[in-house]
mmCIF file of C-alpha atoms and ligand atoms in Angstrom:
data_model
loop_
_atom_site.group_PDB
_atom_site.id
_atom_site.type_symbol
_atom_site.label_atom_id
_atom_site.label_comp_id
_atom_site.label_asym_id
_atom_site.label_seq_id
_atom_site.Cartn_x
_atom_site.Cartn_y
_atom_site.Cartn_z
ATOM 1 C CA UNK A 29 -9.679 -1.573 -21.446
ATOM 2 C CA UNK A 30 -6.549 0.687 -23.025
ATOM 3 C CA UNK A 31 -6.711 4.313 -22.043
ATOM 4 C CA UNK A 32 -4.323 7.147 -22.375
ATOM 5 C CA UNK A 33 -2.702 8.000 -19.412
ATOM 6 C CA UNK A 34 -1.974 11.454 -20.062
ATOM 7 C CA UNK A 35 -6.034 11.652 -19.781
ATOM 8 C CA UNK A 36 -6.097 10.489 -16.330
ATOM 9 C CA UNK A 37 -6.025 13.413 -13.940
ATOM 10 C CA UNK A 38 -4.278 11.240 -11.433
ATOM 11 C CA UNK A 39 -3.317 7.738 -12.105
ATOM 12 C CA UNK A 40 -6.039 5.205 -10.939
ATOM 13 C CA UNK A 41 -4.790 1.712 -10.001
ATOM 14 C CA UNK A 42 -8.325 0.827 -9.104
ATOM 15 C CA UNK A 43 -11.356 2.006 -10.848
ATOM 16 C CA UNK A 44 -14.747 1.466 -9.350
ATOM 17 C CA UNK A 45 -18.658 2.139 -9.891
ATOM 18 C CA UNK A 46 -21.199 -0.032 -7.968
ATOM 19 C CA UNK A 47 -21.333 -3.194 -9.234
ATOM 20 C CA UNK A 48 -17.916 -2.503 -11.564
ATOM 21 C CA UNK A 49 -14.053 -3.106 -10.840
ATOM 22 C CA UNK A 50 -11.476 -2.692 -13.175
ATOM 23 C CA UNK A 51 -7.533 -3.182 -12.204
ATOM 24 C CA UNK A 52 -4.768 -1.198 -14.071
ATOM 25 C CA UNK A 53 -2.391 -4.076 -15.048
ATOM 26 C CA UNK A 54 0.696 -2.804 -13.031
ATOM 27 C CA UNK A 55 2.838 -5.596 -14.993
ATOM 28 C CA UNK A 56 2.424 -3.911 -18.272
ATOM 29 C CA UNK A 57 3.110 -0.426 -17.353
ATOM 30 C CA UNK A 58 4.933 1.867 -18.347
ATOM 31 C CA UNK A 59 4.751 0.259 -21.998
ATOM 32 C CA UNK A 60 1.035 0.046 -21.818
ATOM 33 C CA UNK A 61 -1.901 1.202 -20.200
ATOM 34 C CA UNK A 62 -4.424 -1.312 -19.745
ATOM 35 C CA UNK A 63 -7.366 -1.764 -17.568
ATOM 36 C CA UNK A 64 -8.724 -5.453 -16.631
ATOM 37 C CA UNK A 65 -12.346 -6.125 -15.637
ATOM 38 C CA UNK A 66 -12.548 -7.838 -12.028
ATOM 39 C CA UNK A 67 -15.576 -9.670 -11.502
ATOM 40 C CA UNK A 68 -15.005 -12.439 -8.821
ATOM 41 C CA UNK A 69 -12.667 -12.975 -5.943
ATOM 42 C CA UNK A 70 -10.879 -15.786 -7.890
ATOM 43 C CA UNK A 71 -9.920 -12.954 -10.450
ATOM 44 C CA UNK A 72 -8.803 -10.724 -7.674
ATOM 45 C CA UNK A 73 -7.012 -13.394 -5.731
ATOM 46 C CA UNK A 74 -4.975 -14.037 -9.227
ATOM 47 C CA UNK A 75 -4.262 -10.140 -9.952
ATOM 48 C CA UNK A 76 -2.711 -9.788 -6.248
ATOM 49 C CA UNK A 77 -0.802 -13.025 -6.696
ATOM 50 C CA UNK A 78 0.537 -12.328 -9.900
ATOM 51 C CA UNK A 79 0.967 -8.556 -8.722
ATOM 52 C CA UNK A 80 -0.955 -7.048 -11.654
ATOM 53 C CA UNK A 81 -2.407 -5.274 -8.414
ATOM 54 C CA UNK A 82 0.337 -4.488 -5.597
ATOM 55 C CA UNK A 83 1.086 -2.365 -2.617
ATOM 56 C CA UNK A 84 -0.376 -2.980 0.803
ATOM 57 C CA UNK A 85 -3.252 -0.746 0.420
ATOM 58 C CA UNK A 86 -4.605 -1.522 -2.769
ATOM 59 C CA UNK A 87 -4.346 -5.225 -2.374
ATOM 60 C CA UNK A 88 -6.885 -4.944 0.757
ATOM 61 C CA UNK A 89 -9.079 -2.255 -1.416
ATOM 62 C CA UNK A 90 -9.066 -4.510 -4.337
ATOM 63 C CA UNK A 91 -10.224 -7.676 -2.415
ATOM 64 C CA UNK A 92 -12.996 -6.093 -0.584
ATOM 65 C CA UNK A 93 -14.206 -4.401 -3.598
ATOM 66 C CA UNK A 94 -14.012 -7.382 -5.866
ATOM 67 C CA UNK A 95 -15.986 -9.257 -3.061
ATOM 68 C CA UNK A 96 -18.516 -6.744 -3.350
ATOM 69 C CA UNK A 97 -18.715 -6.630 -7.091
ATOM 70 C CA UNK A 98 -19.152 -10.857 -6.825
ATOM 71 C CA UNK A 99 -21.851 -10.560 -4.277
ATOM 72 C CA UNK A 100 -23.680 -8.114 -5.909
ATOM 73 C CA UNK A 101 -24.016 -9.936 -9.128
ATOM 74 C CA UNK A 102 -25.032 -13.226 -6.769
ATOM 75 C CA UNK A 103 -27.409 -10.685 -4.554
ATOM 76 C CA UNK A 104 -30.672 -12.578 -5.649
ATOM 77 C CA UNK A 105 -29.525 -16.392 -5.680
ATOM 78 C CA UNK A 106 -29.305 -16.420 -2.031
ATOM 79 C CA UNK A 107 -32.352 -18.111 -0.255
ATOM 80 C CA UNK A 108 -31.198 -17.581 3.092
ATOM 81 C CA UNK A 109 -29.093 -14.991 5.256
ATOM 82 C CA UNK A 110 -26.683 -17.956 6.608
ATOM 83 C CA UNK A 111 -25.835 -18.946 2.880
ATOM 84 C CA UNK A 112 -24.747 -15.239 1.990
ATOM 85 C CA UNK A 113 -22.705 -15.054 5.420
ATOM 86 C CA UNK A 114 -20.930 -18.347 4.495
ATOM 87 C CA UNK A 115 -20.537 -17.244 0.742
ATOM 88 C CA UNK A 116 -18.762 -14.020 1.986
ATOM 89 C CA UNK A 117 -16.961 -16.196 4.798
ATOM 90 C CA UNK A 118 -15.547 -18.510 2.194
ATOM 91 C CA UNK A 119 -14.338 -15.823 -0.225
ATOM 92 C CA UNK A 120 -12.737 -13.499 2.256
ATOM 93 C CA UNK A 121 -10.557 -16.538 3.343
ATOM 94 C CA UNK A 122 -9.592 -17.205 -0.189
ATOM 95 C CA UNK A 123 -8.237 -13.658 -0.713
ATOM 96 C CA UNK A 124 -6.440 -14.102 2.583
ATOM 97 C CA UNK A 125 -4.244 -16.430 1.028
ATOM 98 C CA UNK A 126 -3.014 -14.326 -1.950
ATOM 99 C CA UNK A 127 -0.118 -12.827 -0.381
ATOM 100 C CA UNK A 128 1.547 -13.177 2.831
ATOM 101 C CA UNK A 129 3.144 -9.659 4.159
ATOM 102 C CA UNK A 130 1.016 -7.068 3.369
ATOM 103 C CA UNK A 131 -0.774 -6.730 6.882
ATOM 104 C CA UNK A 132 -3.552 -4.473 5.158
ATOM 105 C CA UNK A 133 -5.090 -7.308 3.788
ATOM 106 C CA UNK A 134 -5.490 -9.315 6.908
ATOM 107 C CA UNK A 135 -6.706 -6.083 8.726
ATOM 108 C CA UNK A 136 -9.455 -5.733 6.161
ATOM 109 C CA UNK A 137 -10.249 -9.367 5.629
ATOM 110 C CA UNK A 138 -10.972 -9.718 9.780
ATOM 111 C CA UNK A 139 -12.963 -6.424 9.843
ATOM 112 C CA UNK A 140 -15.023 -7.485 7.159
ATOM 113 C CA UNK A 141 -15.622 -10.776 8.682
ATOM 114 C CA UNK A 142 -16.671 -9.213 11.963
ATOM 115 C CA UNK A 143 -18.787 -6.753 10.355
ATOM 116 C CA UNK A 144 -20.523 -9.373 8.059
ATOM 117 C CA UNK A 145 -21.173 -11.509 11.717
ATOM 118 C CA UNK A 146 -22.719 -8.304 13.331
ATOM 119 C CA UNK A 147 -24.676 -7.098 10.850
ATOM 120 C CA UNK A 148 -26.148 -10.472 10.221
ATOM 121 C CA UNK A 149 -27.197 -10.691 14.084
ATOM 122 C CA UNK A 150 -29.899 -7.933 13.182
ATOM 123 C CA UNK A 151 -31.308 -9.725 9.808
ATOM 124 C CA UNK A 152 -33.779 -12.184 9.155
ATOM 125 C CA UNK A 153 -32.651 -15.654 8.331
ATOM 126 C CA UNK A 154 -34.161 -15.127 4.703
ATOM 127 C CA UNK A 155 -33.370 -14.190 1.268
ATOM 128 C CA UNK A 156 -34.589 -10.762 2.232
ATOM 129 C CA UNK A 157 -31.853 -10.977 5.336
ATOM 130 C CA UNK A 158 -29.437 -12.102 2.465
ATOM 131 C CA UNK A 159 -29.919 -9.225 0.318
ATOM 132 C CA UNK A 160 -29.619 -6.768 2.808
ATOM 133 C CA UNK A 161 -26.314 -7.938 4.074
ATOM 134 C CA UNK A 162 -25.087 -8.250 0.544
ATOM 135 C CA UNK A 163 -25.905 -4.523 0.107
ATOM 136 C CA UNK A 164 -24.569 -3.540 3.819
ATOM 137 C CA UNK A 165 -21.177 -5.612 2.699
ATOM 138 C CA UNK A 166 -21.023 -3.577 -0.459
ATOM 139 C CA UNK A 167 -21.223 0.000 1.510
ATOM 140 C CA UNK A 168 -18.669 -1.123 3.862
ATOM 141 C CA UNK A 169 -16.226 -2.194 1.111
ATOM 142 C CA UNK A 170 -16.871 1.002 -0.735
ATOM 143 C CA UNK A 171 -16.327 3.293 2.283
ATOM 144 C CA UNK A 172 -12.508 1.743 2.459
ATOM 145 C CA UNK A 173 -11.609 3.147 -0.685
ATOM 146 C CA UNK A 174 -13.005 6.791 -0.042
ATOM 147 C CA UNK A 175 -11.168 6.412 3.666
ATOM 148 C CA UNK A 176 -7.907 5.494 2.375
ATOM 149 C CA UNK A 177 -7.536 8.362 0.042
ATOM 150 C CA UNK A 178 -9.007 10.671 2.989
ATOM 151 C CA UNK A 179 -6.213 9.023 4.901
ATOM 152 C CA UNK A 180 -3.334 9.500 2.331
ATOM 153 C CA UNK A 181 -3.955 13.073 2.297
ATOM 154 C CA UNK A 182 -3.707 13.323 5.757
ATOM 155 C CA UNK A 183 -0.435 11.538 5.895
ATOM 156 C CA UNK A 184 1.063 13.597 2.983
ATOM 157 C CA UNK A 185 0.050 16.525 5.254
ATOM 158 C CA UNK A 186 1.802 15.180 8.396
ATOM 159 C CA UNK A 187 4.396 13.970 6.586
ATOM 160 C CA UNK A 188 5.511 17.014 4.334
ATOM 161 C CA UNK A 189 5.431 19.235 7.781
ATOM 162 C CA UNK A 190 7.180 16.905 9.624
ATOM 163 C CA UNK A 191 10.219 17.155 6.909
ATOM 164 C CA UNK A 192 9.674 20.703 6.095
ATOM 165 C CA UNK A 193 10.299 22.150 9.513
ATOM 166 C CA UNK A 194 14.100 21.683 10.215
ATOM 167 C CA UNK A 195 14.658 22.927 6.520
ATOM 168 C CA UNK A 196 13.898 26.424 7.376
ATOM 169 C CA UNK A 197 12.273 28.161 4.040
ATOM 170 C CA UNK A 198 14.386 26.256 1.950
ATOM 171 C CA UNK A 199 13.715 23.475 -0.650
ATOM 172 C CA UNK A 200 14.097 19.811 0.231
ATOM 173 C CA UNK A 201 15.297 16.855 -1.798
ATOM 174 C CA UNK A 202 13.756 13.926 -1.000
ATOM 175 C CA UNK A 203 14.800 10.018 -1.437
ATOM 176 C CA UNK A 204 12.073 7.235 -1.690
ATOM 177 C CA UNK A 205 11.504 3.446 -2.497
ATOM 178 C CA UNK A 206 9.902 0.846 -4.283
ATOM 179 C CA UNK A 207 6.063 2.263 -5.227
ATOM 180 C CA UNK A 208 3.730 4.099 -2.373
ATOM 181 C CA UNK A 209 1.728 6.444 -4.826
ATOM 182 C CA UNK A 210 -1.301 6.494 -6.425
ATOM 183 C CA UNK A 211 -0.877 2.799 -7.858
ATOM 184 C CA UNK A 212 -0.443 1.174 -4.595
ATOM 185 C CA UNK A 213 -3.324 2.827 -2.785
ATOM 186 C CA UNK A 214 -6.729 4.168 -3.671
ATOM 187 C CA UNK A 215 -5.039 7.634 -4.778
ATOM 188 C CA UNK A 216 -2.480 10.050 -3.849
ATOM 189 C CA UNK A 217 -0.169 7.645 -1.662
ATOM 190 C CA UNK A 218 1.450 7.638 1.283
ATOM 191 C CA UNK A 219 5.227 7.892 1.269
ATOM 192 C CA UNK A 220 4.575 9.640 -2.095
ATOM 193 C CA UNK A 221 1.559 11.546 -0.882
ATOM 194 C CA UNK A 222 4.266 13.187 1.031
ATOM 195 C CA UNK A 223 6.527 14.021 -1.685
ATOM 196 C CA UNK A 224 3.328 14.909 -3.551
ATOM 197 C CA UNK A 225 2.386 17.324 -0.811
ATOM 198 C CA UNK A 226 5.677 18.887 -0.444
ATOM 199 C CA UNK A 227 5.602 19.696 -4.247
ATOM 200 C CA UNK A 228 2.401 21.235 -3.561
ATOM 201 C CA UNK A 229 3.282 23.407 -1.343
ATOM 202 C CA UNK A 230 6.253 24.584 -3.789
ATOM 203 C CA UNK A 231 8.944 23.229 -1.282
ATOM 204 C CA UNK A 232 10.497 20.232 -3.271
ATOM 205 C CA UNK A 233 13.602 21.040 -4.907
ATOM 206 C CA UNK A 234 14.044 17.487 -6.049
ATOM 207 C CA UNK A 235 12.651 13.654 -5.789
ATOM 208 C CA UNK A 236 14.766 10.584 -6.310
ATOM 209 C CA UNK A 237 13.636 6.982 -6.656
ATOM 210 C CA UNK A 238 15.342 3.924 -6.444
ATOM 211 C CA UNK A 239 14.825 1.553 -9.139
ATOM 212 C CA UNK A 240 13.834 -0.994 -6.535
ATOM 213 C CA UNK A 241 15.648 -4.271 -7.821
ATOM 214 C CA UNK A 242 14.465 -6.840 -8.804
ATOM 215 C CA UNK A 243 10.835 -6.316 -9.696
ATOM 216 C CA UNK A 244 11.836 -2.534 -10.356
ATOM 217 C CA UNK A 245 8.587 -1.064 -8.979
ATOM 218 C CA UNK A 246 10.557 2.394 -8.640
ATOM 219 C CA UNK A 247 11.866 2.366 -12.374
ATOM 220 C CA UNK A 248 8.279 1.244 -13.897
ATOM 221 C CA UNK A 249 5.812 2.710 -11.516
ATOM 222 C CA UNK A 250 7.062 5.401 -9.478
ATOM 223 C CA UNK A 251 8.970 7.227 -12.191
ATOM 224 C CA UNK A 252 6.061 6.787 -14.012
ATOM 225 C CA UNK A 253 3.734 8.508 -11.632
ATOM 226 C CA UNK A 254 6.357 11.223 -11.316
ATOM 227 C CA UNK A 255 6.381 12.018 -14.532
ATOM 228 C CA UNK A 256 3.023 11.840 -14.653
ATOM 229 C CA UNK A 257 2.596 14.295 -12.054
ATOM 230 C CA UNK A 258 5.238 16.678 -13.230
ATOM 231 C CA UNK A 259 7.165 16.312 -10.028
ATOM 232 C CA UNK A 260 11.012 17.090 -10.644
ATOM 233 C CA UNK A 261 12.727 13.504 -10.217
ATOM 234 C CA UNK A 262 15.612 11.325 -10.851
ATOM 235 C CA UNK A 263 16.117 7.663 -11.322
ATOM 236 C CA UNK A 264 18.860 5.864 -9.152
ATOM 237 C CA UNK A 265 19.678 2.216 -8.887
ATOM 238 C CA UNK A 266 19.382 1.014 -5.386
ATOM 239 C CA UNK A 267 23.360 0.790 -5.042
ATOM 240 C CA UNK A 268 23.522 4.269 -5.674
ATOM 241 C CA UNK A 269 21.753 5.709 -2.549
ATOM 242 C CA UNK A 270 24.518 5.788 0.084
ATOM 243 C CA UNK A 271 26.719 7.905 -2.419
ATOM 244 C CA UNK A 272 23.395 10.100 -3.412
ATOM 245 C CA UNK A 273 22.995 10.811 0.657
ATOM 246 C CA UNK A 274 26.779 11.520 0.580
ATOM 247 C CA UNK A 275 27.105 13.716 -2.455
ATOM 248 C CA UNK A 276 23.498 15.359 -3.055
ATOM 249 C CA UNK A 277 22.410 16.633 0.373
ATOM 250 C CA UNK A 278 19.074 14.637 0.791
ATOM 251 C CA UNK A 279 16.987 15.945 3.365
ATOM 252 C CA UNK A 280 14.946 13.188 3.985
ATOM 253 C CA UNK A 281 14.008 9.573 2.911
ATOM 254 C CA UNK A 282 10.094 8.455 2.879
ATOM 255 C CA UNK A 283 9.154 5.080 2.284
ATOM 256 C CA UNK A 284 6.049 2.946 2.861
ATOM 257 C CA UNK A 285 5.291 0.052 5.016
ATOM 258 C CA UNK A 286 3.666 -3.632 4.412
ATOM 259 C CA UNK A 287 3.487 -4.358 8.324
ATOM 260 C CA UNK A 288 4.497 -2.527 11.227
ATOM 261 C CA UNK A 289 4.863 -4.138 14.629
ATOM 262 C CA UNK A 290 3.831 -2.587 17.935
ATOM 263 C CA UNK A 291 7.401 -1.198 18.432
ATOM 264 C CA UNK A 292 7.922 0.246 14.984
ATOM 265 C CA UNK A 293 9.837 -2.506 13.353
ATOM 266 C CA UNK A 294 8.817 -2.111 9.810
ATOM 267 C CA UNK A 295 8.487 -4.688 6.558
ATOM 268 C CA UNK A 296 8.946 -2.703 3.485
ATOM 269 C CA UNK A 297 9.989 -3.790 0.099
ATOM 270 C CA UNK A 298 13.253 -5.246 -0.044
ATOM 271 C CA UNK A 299 16.089 -2.976 0.329
ATOM 272 C CA UNK A 300 14.476 -0.514 2.815
ATOM 273 C CA UNK A 301 16.714 -1.958 5.754
ATOM 274 C CA UNK A 302 20.035 -0.844 3.747
ATOM 275 C CA UNK A 303 18.334 2.750 2.993
ATOM 276 C CA UNK A 304 17.850 3.357 6.634
ATOM 277 C CA UNK A 305 21.180 2.171 7.592
ATOM 278 C CA UNK A 306 22.631 4.506 5.210
ATOM 279 C CA UNK A 307 20.654 7.268 6.119
ATOM 280 C CA UNK A 308 21.591 6.956 9.838
ATOM 281 C CA UNK A 309 25.043 6.911 8.959
ATOM 282 C CA UNK A 310 24.630 10.181 6.832
ATOM 283 C CA UNK A 311 22.614 11.874 9.808
ATOM 284 C CA UNK A 312 19.544 11.694 6.924
ATOM 285 C CA UNK A 313 15.664 11.933 8.358
ATOM 286 C CA UNK A 314 14.364 8.448 7.782
ATOM 287 C CA UNK A 315 10.764 8.140 7.761
ATOM 288 C CA UNK A 316 7.661 5.554 7.395
ATOM 289 C CA UNK A 317 4.808 6.595 5.925
ATOM 290 C CA UNK A 318 1.942 4.172 7.082
ATOM 291 C CA UNK A 319 -1.775 4.082 7.711
ATOM 292 C CA UNK A 320 -3.190 2.778 10.738
ATOM 293 C CA UNK A 321 -4.124 -0.429 8.672
ATOM 294 C CA UNK A 322 -0.551 -1.207 8.338
ATOM 295 C CA UNK A 323 -0.160 -1.517 11.926
ATOM 296 C CA UNK A 324 -0.076 -4.959 13.428
ATOM 297 C CA UNK A 325 -0.101 -4.557 17.031
ATOM 298 C CA UNK A 326 -0.637 -8.200 17.397
ATOM 299 C CA UNK A 327 3.400 -8.498 16.508
ATOM 300 C CA UNK A 328 5.385 -7.216 19.581
ATOM 301 C CA UNK A 329 8.329 -6.484 17.489
ATOM 302 C CA UNK A 330 9.302 -7.178 13.475
ATOM 303 C CA UNK A 331 10.694 -10.862 14.471
ATOM 304 C CA UNK A 332 7.871 -12.745 13.209
ATOM 305 C CA UNK A 333 6.248 -10.647 10.325
ATOM 306 C CA UNK A 334 6.264 -13.281 7.265
ATOM 307 C CA UNK A 335 8.302 -12.305 4.507
ATOM 308 C CA UNK A 336 7.079 -13.134 0.993
ATOM 309 C CA UNK A 337 9.561 -15.452 -1.320
ATOM 310 C CA UNK A 338 9.430 -14.680 -4.871
ATOM 311 C CA UNK A 339 10.570 -16.597 -7.722
ATOM 312 C CA UNK A 340 14.126 -16.944 -8.607
ATOM 313 C CA UNK A 341 13.252 -15.880 -12.620
ATOM 314 C CA UNK A 342 13.128 -12.175 -10.999
ATOM 315 C CA UNK A 343 16.610 -12.187 -10.585
ATOM 316 C CA UNK A 344 18.073 -14.368 -13.063
ATOM 317 C CA UNK A 345 15.853 -13.286 -16.304
ATOM 318 C CA UNK A 346 15.279 -9.847 -17.543
ATOM 319 C CA UNK A 347 12.203 -9.403 -19.759
ATOM 320 C CA UNK A 348 12.219 -13.515 -20.338
ATOM 321 C CA UNK A 349 15.728 -13.319 -21.093
ATOM 322 C CA UNK A 350 18.352 -15.060 -18.822
ATOM 323 C CA UNK A 351 21.094 -12.408 -17.436
ATOM 324 C CA UNK A 352 22.445 -14.831 -14.610
ATOM 325 C CA UNK A 353 24.948 -17.416 -14.817
ATOM 326 C CA UNK A 354 23.312 -20.891 -15.372
ATOM 327 C CA UNK A 355 23.290 -23.046 -12.270
ATOM 328 C CA UNK A 356 23.831 -20.226 -9.860
ATOM 329 C CA UNK A 357 21.735 -20.369 -6.619
ATOM 330 C CA UNK A 358 19.092 -17.716 -5.741
ATOM 331 C CA UNK A 359 17.520 -15.958 -2.623
ATOM 332 C CA UNK A 360 14.811 -13.658 -3.508
ATOM 333 C CA UNK A 361 12.923 -12.226 -0.494
ATOM 334 C CA UNK A 362 10.339 -9.451 -1.235
ATOM 335 C CA UNK A 363 10.928 -7.720 1.892
ATOM 336 C CA UNK A 364 12.883 -6.758 4.423
ATOM 337 C CA UNK A 365 12.298 -5.594 8.347
ATOM 338 C CA UNK A 366 13.983 -2.309 9.094
ATOM 339 C CA UNK A 367 14.201 -1.910 12.995
ATOM 340 C CA UNK A 368 12.613 0.576 14.555
ATOM 341 C CA UNK A 369 16.000 2.027 16.003
ATOM 342 C CA UNK A 370 16.671 3.230 12.393
ATOM 343 C CA UNK A 371 13.497 5.158 11.988
ATOM 344 C CA UNK A 372 13.045 8.575 12.879
ATOM 345 C CA UNK A 373 9.013 8.917 12.741
ATOM 346 C CA UNK A 374 6.306 6.745 11.684
ATOM 347 C CA UNK A 375 3.660 9.021 9.887
ATOM 348 C CA UNK A 376 -0.040 7.749 10.409
ATOM 349 C CA UNK A 377 -3.311 9.406 9.064
ATOM 350 C CA UNK A 378 -3.539 10.722 12.743
ATOM 351 C CA UNK A 379 -0.181 12.564 13.049
ATOM 352 C CA UNK A 380 3.550 11.612 13.320
ATOM 353 C CA UNK A 381 5.009 9.317 16.055
ATOM 354 C CA UNK A 382 8.569 9.728 17.444
ATOM 355 C CA UNK A 383 10.198 7.601 20.155
ATOM 356 C CA UNK A 384 9.786 8.933 23.561
ATOM 357 C CA UNK A 385 12.771 9.812 25.909
ATOM 358 C CA UNK A 386 15.495 7.894 24.073
ATOM 359 C CA UNK A 387 13.603 4.589 23.737
ATOM 360 C CA UNK A 388 14.714 2.377 20.691
ATOM 361 C CA UNK A 389 11.238 1.724 19.522
ATOM 362 C CA UNK A 390 7.655 3.483 19.385
ATOM 363 C CA UNK A 391 4.450 3.182 21.222
ATOM 364 C CA UNK A 392 2.420 2.277 18.532
ATOM 365 C CA UNK A 393 -0.256 0.859 20.803
ATOM 366 C CA UNK A 394 -0.927 4.229 22.397
ATOM 367 C CA UNK A 395 -0.980 6.172 19.429
ATOM 368 C CA UNK A 396 -3.323 3.827 17.755
ATOM 369 C CA UNK A 397 -5.602 3.946 21.019
ATOM 370 C CA UNK A 398 -5.448 7.801 20.752
ATOM 371 C CA UNK A 399 -6.415 7.622 17.167
ATOM 372 C CA UNK A 400 -9.475 5.398 17.902
ATOM 373 C CA UNK A 401 -10.624 7.677 20.866
ATOM 374 C CA UNK A 402 -10.447 10.872 18.390
ATOM 375 C CA UNK A 403 -12.202 8.934 15.807
ATOM 376 C CA UNK A 404 -15.081 8.107 18.753
ATOM 377 C CA UNK A 405 -15.159 11.599 19.872
ATOM 378 C CA UNK A 406 -15.846 12.830 16.315
ATOM 379 C CA UNK A 407 -18.798 10.496 15.798
ATOM 380 C CA UNK A 408 -20.543 11.692 18.725
HETATM 381 O O1 MRU B 6 5.392 -6.061 -3.574
HETATM 382 P P1 MRU B 6 4.845 -4.616 -3.739
HETATM 383 O O2 MRU B 6 5.244 -4.225 -4.889
HETATM 384 O O3 MRU B 6 3.571 -4.918 -3.493
HETATM 385 O O4 MRU B 6 5.597 -4.159 -2.705
HETATM 386 C C1 MRU B 6 5.039 -2.866 -2.303
HETATM 387 C C2 MRU B 6 5.631 -1.840 -1.080
HETATM 388 O O5 MRU B 6 6.468 -2.979 -0.499
HETATM 389 C C3 MRU B 6 5.157 -0.761 -1.002
HETATM 390 O O6 MRU B 6 6.092 0.183 -0.434
HETATM 391 C C4 MRU B 6 4.336 -0.716 0.381
HETATM 392 O O7 MRU B 6 3.190 -1.954 -0.258
HETATM 393 C C5 MRU B 6 3.539 0.442 0.626
HETATM 394 S S1 MRU B 6 2.519 0.917 -0.329
HETATM 395 C C6 MRU B 6 1.520 2.366 -0.043
#
């Protein structure tokens, strides 16, 4: 379905009403604004693999909601609870094969699998138990959508405060990389959510976004969002970032994350690492915006984060036309890992984590456990 983007209040990568999921085809942006129906896990798998939907939180939410839609359609067909458990487990397994780097997907899959196992224990192993399990699964998947929006707003508020504090009363200029906005999340965005919040507070002088070679999420998607939101913004090539910092007085760099290890080493879109190096050289604060679902405490540091390698044609071709010399070899990692040492702060929905007393890394295990305690206390 084609929609006029100017009619949309905020851009939505994922449109969901119970039983119906539509995904904005981000490969067609900014020329075309088209939503495709997604009714099965296989269709979600294809949309994620082909990057029609992308961005760490959006990938995880799409996987969960697509399975919720598919499971609702199959609700009456299960003759036993265990048949429904096997169905959900197999589909979650499949969705986990779609893309390797963003941990949000695996966090969601692990959590949903555990939820299915725990919930099924209290249900009878018959058709009624199967229906109850499917209904519970749908509720759980839907909760992810609402939580992501709330988390992003919190990240926006904490990040804006951290960036504005050293600026006194002045307005600030921020640089971001890749796309971390409404198109990469359920809405609002993470790093772009921080920029959005600074703008809402009337304190944004200007935003700069990199084009983010080779897939151009910055030029195609972030630029599209910034224009749509009326945020004063300028596009630069990735290779202009260091000179921008030197010549334009940038107050902060804010980026998203696909996976943050326990010490704060952060996998994010290729090019993030060199931005962090340039920021350190120029004394520009460098912040990572990441919901807790992007933190992978099972990895001590970033050395074993799997890095997706993308097709050579993304470098050699533009709009289907070969631009690189025939015969040249190509290396196209989709992500890099920025060492914690170069990161000034990590902004989650529970606050900003800084390094303690001259440490080179962050204590994210402590932050996560504190956050979980806060959530538990609030529930009681
Ligand atoms: O390959 P993509 O477009 O999925 O990569 C997206 C990024 O690297 C984002 O910066 C990251 O997922 C954070 S999104 C809030």
